[in-house]
Structure formats: structure tokens, C-alpha cells
XYZ file of C-alpha atoms in Angstrom:
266
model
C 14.838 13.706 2.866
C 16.341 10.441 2.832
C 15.044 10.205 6.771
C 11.465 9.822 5.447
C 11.827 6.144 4.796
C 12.959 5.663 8.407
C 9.934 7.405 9.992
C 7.544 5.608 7.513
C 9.059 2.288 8.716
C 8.831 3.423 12.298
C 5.228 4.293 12.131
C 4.006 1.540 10.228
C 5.893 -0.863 12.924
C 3.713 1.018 15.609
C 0.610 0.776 14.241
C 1.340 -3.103 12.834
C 2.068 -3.899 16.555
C -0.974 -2.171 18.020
C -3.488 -3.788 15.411
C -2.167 -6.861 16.471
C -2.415 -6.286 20.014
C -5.922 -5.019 19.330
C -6.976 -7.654 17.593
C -5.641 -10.050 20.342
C -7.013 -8.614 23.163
C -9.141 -6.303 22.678
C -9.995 -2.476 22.812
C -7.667 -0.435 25.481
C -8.099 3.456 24.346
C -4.461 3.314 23.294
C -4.896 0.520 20.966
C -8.318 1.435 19.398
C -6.461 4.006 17.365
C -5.277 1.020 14.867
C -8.987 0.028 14.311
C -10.293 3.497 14.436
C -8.082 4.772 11.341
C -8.561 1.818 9.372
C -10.761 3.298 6.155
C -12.844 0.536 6.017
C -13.948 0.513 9.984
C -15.100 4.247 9.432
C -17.220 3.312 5.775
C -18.704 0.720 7.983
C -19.475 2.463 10.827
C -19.977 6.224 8.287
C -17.193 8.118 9.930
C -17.355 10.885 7.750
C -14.657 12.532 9.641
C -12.248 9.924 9.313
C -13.275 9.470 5.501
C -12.511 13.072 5.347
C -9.491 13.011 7.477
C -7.895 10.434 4.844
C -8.949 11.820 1.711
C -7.415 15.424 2.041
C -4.375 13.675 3.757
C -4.497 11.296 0.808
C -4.774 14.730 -1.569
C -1.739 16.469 -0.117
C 0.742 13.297 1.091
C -0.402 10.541 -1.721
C -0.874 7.592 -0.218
C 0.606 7.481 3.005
C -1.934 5.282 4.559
C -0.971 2.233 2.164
C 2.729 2.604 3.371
C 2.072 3.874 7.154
C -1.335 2.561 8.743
C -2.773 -0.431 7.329
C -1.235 -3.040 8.965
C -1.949 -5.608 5.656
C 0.395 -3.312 3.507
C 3.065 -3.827 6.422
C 2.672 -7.839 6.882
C 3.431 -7.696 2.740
C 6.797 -5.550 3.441
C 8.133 -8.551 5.629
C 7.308 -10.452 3.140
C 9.050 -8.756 0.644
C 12.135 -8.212 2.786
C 12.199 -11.881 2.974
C 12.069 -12.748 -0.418
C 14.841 -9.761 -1.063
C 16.880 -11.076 1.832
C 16.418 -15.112 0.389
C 16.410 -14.031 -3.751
C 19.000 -11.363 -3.592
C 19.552 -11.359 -7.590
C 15.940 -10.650 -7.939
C 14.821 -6.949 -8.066
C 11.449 -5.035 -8.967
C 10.865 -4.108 -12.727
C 7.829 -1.494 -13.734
C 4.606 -2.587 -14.383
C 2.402 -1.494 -16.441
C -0.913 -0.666 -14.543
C -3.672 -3.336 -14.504
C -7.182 -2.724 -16.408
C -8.984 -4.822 -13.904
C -8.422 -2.393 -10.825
C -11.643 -0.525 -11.595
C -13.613 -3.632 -11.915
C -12.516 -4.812 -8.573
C -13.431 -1.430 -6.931
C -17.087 -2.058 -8.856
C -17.588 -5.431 -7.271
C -16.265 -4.541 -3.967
C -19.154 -1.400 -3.619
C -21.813 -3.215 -5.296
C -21.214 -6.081 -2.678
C -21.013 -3.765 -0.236
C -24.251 -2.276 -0.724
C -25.641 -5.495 -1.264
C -24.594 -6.832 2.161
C -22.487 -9.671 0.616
C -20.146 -9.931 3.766
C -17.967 -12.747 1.711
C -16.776 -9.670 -0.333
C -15.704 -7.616 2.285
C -14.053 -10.441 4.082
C -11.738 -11.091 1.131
C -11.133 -7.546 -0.468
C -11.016 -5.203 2.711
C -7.090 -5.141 4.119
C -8.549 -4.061 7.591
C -10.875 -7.723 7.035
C -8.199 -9.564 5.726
C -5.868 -8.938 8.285
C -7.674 -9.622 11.528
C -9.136 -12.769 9.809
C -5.180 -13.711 9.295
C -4.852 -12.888 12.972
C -7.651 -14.733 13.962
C -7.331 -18.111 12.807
C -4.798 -18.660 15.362
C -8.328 -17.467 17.340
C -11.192 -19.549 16.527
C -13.148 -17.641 19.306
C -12.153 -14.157 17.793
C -13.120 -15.347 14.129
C -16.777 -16.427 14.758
C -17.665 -13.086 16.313
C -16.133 -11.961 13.158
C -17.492 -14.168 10.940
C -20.920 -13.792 12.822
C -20.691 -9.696 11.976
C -20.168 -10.001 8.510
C -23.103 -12.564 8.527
C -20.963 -15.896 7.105
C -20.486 -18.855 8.384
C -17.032 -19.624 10.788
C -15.871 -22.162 8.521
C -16.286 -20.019 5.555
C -14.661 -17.223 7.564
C -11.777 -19.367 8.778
C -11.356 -20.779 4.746
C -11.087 -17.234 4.011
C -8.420 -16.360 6.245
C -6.436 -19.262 4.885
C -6.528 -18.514 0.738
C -6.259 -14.609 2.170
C -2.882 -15.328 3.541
C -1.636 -17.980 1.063
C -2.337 -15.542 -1.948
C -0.930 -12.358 -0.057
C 2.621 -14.395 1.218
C 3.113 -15.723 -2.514
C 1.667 -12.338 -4.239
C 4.153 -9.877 -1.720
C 7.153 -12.777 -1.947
C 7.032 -12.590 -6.052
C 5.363 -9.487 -6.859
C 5.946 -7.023 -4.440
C 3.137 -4.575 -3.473
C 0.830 -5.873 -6.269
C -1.802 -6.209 -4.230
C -1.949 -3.114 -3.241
C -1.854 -1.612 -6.292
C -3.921 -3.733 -8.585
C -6.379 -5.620 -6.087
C -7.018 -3.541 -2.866
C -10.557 -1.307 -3.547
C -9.208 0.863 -0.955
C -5.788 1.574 -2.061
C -7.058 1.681 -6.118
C -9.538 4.871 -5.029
C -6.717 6.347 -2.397
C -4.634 5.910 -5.796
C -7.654 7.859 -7.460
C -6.955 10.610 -5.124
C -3.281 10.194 -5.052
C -2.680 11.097 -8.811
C -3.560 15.286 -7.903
C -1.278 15.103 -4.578
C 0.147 18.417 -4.171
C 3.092 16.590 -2.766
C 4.625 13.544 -5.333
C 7.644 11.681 -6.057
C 9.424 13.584 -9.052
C 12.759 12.370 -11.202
C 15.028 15.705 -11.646
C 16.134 14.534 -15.571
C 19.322 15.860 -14.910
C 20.144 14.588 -11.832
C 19.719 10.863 -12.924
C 22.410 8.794 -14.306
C 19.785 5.711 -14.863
C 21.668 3.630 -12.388
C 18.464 1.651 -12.134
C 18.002 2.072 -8.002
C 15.220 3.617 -7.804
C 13.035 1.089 -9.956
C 14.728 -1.911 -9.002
C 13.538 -0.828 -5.263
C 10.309 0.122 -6.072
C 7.951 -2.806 -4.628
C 4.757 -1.172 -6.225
C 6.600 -1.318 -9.717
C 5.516 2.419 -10.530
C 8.746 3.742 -11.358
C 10.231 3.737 -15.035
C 13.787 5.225 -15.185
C 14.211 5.294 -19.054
C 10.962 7.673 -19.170
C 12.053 9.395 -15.976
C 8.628 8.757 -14.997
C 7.001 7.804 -11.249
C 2.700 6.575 -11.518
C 1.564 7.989 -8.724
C -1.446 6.400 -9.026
C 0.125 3.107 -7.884
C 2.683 5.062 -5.372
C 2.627 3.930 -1.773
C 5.279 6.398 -0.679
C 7.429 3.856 1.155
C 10.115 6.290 0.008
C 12.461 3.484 -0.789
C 13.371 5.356 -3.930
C 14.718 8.373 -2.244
C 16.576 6.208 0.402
C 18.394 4.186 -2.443
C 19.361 7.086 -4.788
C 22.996 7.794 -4.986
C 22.632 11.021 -6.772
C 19.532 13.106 -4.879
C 17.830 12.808 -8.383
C 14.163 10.991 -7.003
C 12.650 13.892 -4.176
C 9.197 14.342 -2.720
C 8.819 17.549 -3.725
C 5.673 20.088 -4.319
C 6.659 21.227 -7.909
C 7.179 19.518 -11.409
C 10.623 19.156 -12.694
C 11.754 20.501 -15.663
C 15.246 19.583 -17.570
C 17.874 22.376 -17.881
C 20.178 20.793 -20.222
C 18.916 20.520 -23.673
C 20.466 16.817 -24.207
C 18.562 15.463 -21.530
C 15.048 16.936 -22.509
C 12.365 14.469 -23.430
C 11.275 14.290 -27.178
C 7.744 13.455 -27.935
């Protein structure tokens, strides 16, 4: 179990690659899978079966898309492995989850519907990242800007503040973004609360050695509770990878304590 952090890391390194090559140069069939997955592409373009394809995956994995496919989620985990690499004292704490999410995902559809392009630009990861990308290309950006019906100067200020506040926010806060700002990943979190697969704590297992939470970059974990919010989960599966003791799994069932001393008191 501990190999599903490697694959996650693989696959999110193949489709970070290919969205940058796509948005470079263009559309070959092999690289127009990056765009084509992308969740806010398809409610652009109403690819139901995409939509469809995401939420049931989204239902059964959790949020595998946050960790895996959008390419935003993996320019904040070299961020983070930066800051980890630079700050090596600091690790992540748990957070308690935000009230504002819901009012972000309120603006961003109301925007949305009203054609406000400004909003998508600066709330949609697949936007924000090929408006990073593209203010190294001013040509690229006007055609974007152009779609979204802005002007390129707005577009190209956008791009800036976008990847100013997601270097500091990944450097400092981990995956806060993701889980507190994104409209995207706050609904796939929606979804991702009734996963039939989820991260569990086995109470019995865990000897509160703190690994798990102090590696958790979405801050969802709380060891002292033995509990995981998978809500906020992005299943990077750095959890399961640090865990001396097998005591975090991904696992179908609920775990229930066996010892007596170790069962939770309300």
C-alpha cells in the first residue's frame, strides 16, 4: 500500500509535463489528454461524460484528481517540497476547515453563469495554470485572455498575483488552496466525504508518533482524535508512505478499536 504514493507522484509528473507541453505548443492527440480531463475544460465545453467520468471516480477514489491530474495541485507540491527541503523544522499541523469554502464555490458559479471571465481566470486551476504558463507567452495569453473576454493586460496581471499568492500560499500553508479556495476541489471534496474508498486510522495500530499529520499538506489529519476529513483529502497518500506502524490504510471499511483502553469516549 505504501507504493500508492509512488504511482500518484508518477502520474501527476506525466500529466504536469504534458499540460505544459500542451500549453506550449499546442494540441498533438497525445497531449490533448491533459486539457481534455481538466474539469473545468469539460463544464466549459458541457462534457457530460467527463463530468460524469470524475464524479463517480471522485465517489469511489476521493479525490484523486486534486493529487493526480490537475497540473496546479502539482506546481503547489514543488513548492511545498521546497519549503520542506529549505524549513526542515517546519511540519504541517491540522486545520480546522474554513467557513468561506462554500461562499467561494457561490461566487465562482454565479460568475460563471454570468459570463464574468475575470472569475474564472482567477479561481479555475486549469485557468490559473496556463495563464502562469503563459506569461512567459504573451502571444498564448491574449488568445486566452481574448476567450475569456478580458483584456491582455488584465489577463497577464492575473497570471502574476495567481502565481505570487499560490508560491507563498503552497510554501507556508501547504495544500490550502486546494482545500479552502479551489471551487473545483471544495465540490470534488463534496463528493469525496461518501467515497467508498477513504483514508482510515486503525486506533490500535497508532502510537501517535505524529507522522502522519505532520505530513499531511492538506492539514486534514488529527492524530489525538484518530480522525482523517476527507472532505479536504487529496489522497497524495503521504500518510501511508510515512507511517511506521501500518496504522493510516486506504481501505473500504470503517475501523473499529478492539482494545477497550484505546476506544474513544464521547
Amino acid at each position: 500500500m505504501k507504493r500508492l504514493r509512488m504511482i500518484r507522484i508518477i502520474v501527476s509528473l506525466l500529466f504536469f509535463a504534458a499540460s505544459i507541453a500542451y500549453v506550449i505548443f499546442g494540441a498533438p492527440n497525445i497531449l490533448a489528454i491533459s486539457k481534455e480531463l481538466q474539469i473545468t475544460t469539460s463544464l466549459l465545453s458541457i462534457n457530460i461524460g467527463v463530468i460524469l467520468f470524475w464524479c463517480a471516480t471522485t465517489l469511489l477514489f476521493g479525490r484523486i484528481y486534486c493529487s493526480s491530474v490537475c497540473p496546479l495541485g502539482t506546481l503547489q507540491d514543488f513548492v511545498i517540497r521546497l519549503s520542506r527541503k529549505h524549513l526542515s523544522k517546519r511540519s504541517f499541523r491540522y486545520r480546522h476547515p474554513r467557513n468561506y469554502r462554500y461562499d467561494v464555490v457561490i461566487i465562482y458559479i454565479v460568475g460563471s453563469l454570468l459570463g464574468v471571465g475575470i472569475v474564472s481566470l482567477l479561481l479555475e486551476p486549469w485557468q490559473i495554470f496556463r495563464n502562469i504558463i503563459d506569461i512567459w507567452h504573451p502571444s498564448d495569453s491574449e488568445a486566452a485572455a481574448l476567450h475569456l473576454g478580458i483584456g491582455i493586460t488584465i489577463g497577464l496581471i492575473c497570471g502574476i498575483v495567481s502565481f505570487l499568492l499560490i508560491l507563498s500560499l503552497s510554501f507556508f500553508r501547504g495544500r490550502i488552496w486546494c482545500t479552502d479556495v479551489c471551487p473545483i476541489g471544495i465540490m470534488l471534496g463534496a463528493i469525496s466525504s461518501r467515497s467508498r474508498l477513504h483514508i482510515e486510522i486503525n486506533p490500535d495500530k497508532c502510537i501517535n508518533c505524529m507522522a502522519c499529520e505532520e505530513g499531511c499538506k492538506s492539514g486534514c489529519i488529527k492524530v489525538v482524535s484518530r480522525y482523517v476529513d476527507n472532505t479536504r483529502c487529496i489522497r497524495c497518500f503521504n500518510c501511508i508512505a510515512f507511517c511506521p506502524n501500518d496504522a493510516i490504510r486506504y481501505q473500504l471499511n470503517r475501523n473499529k478499536a478492539s482494545t477497550p483502553l484505546t476506544r474513544r469516549v464521547n
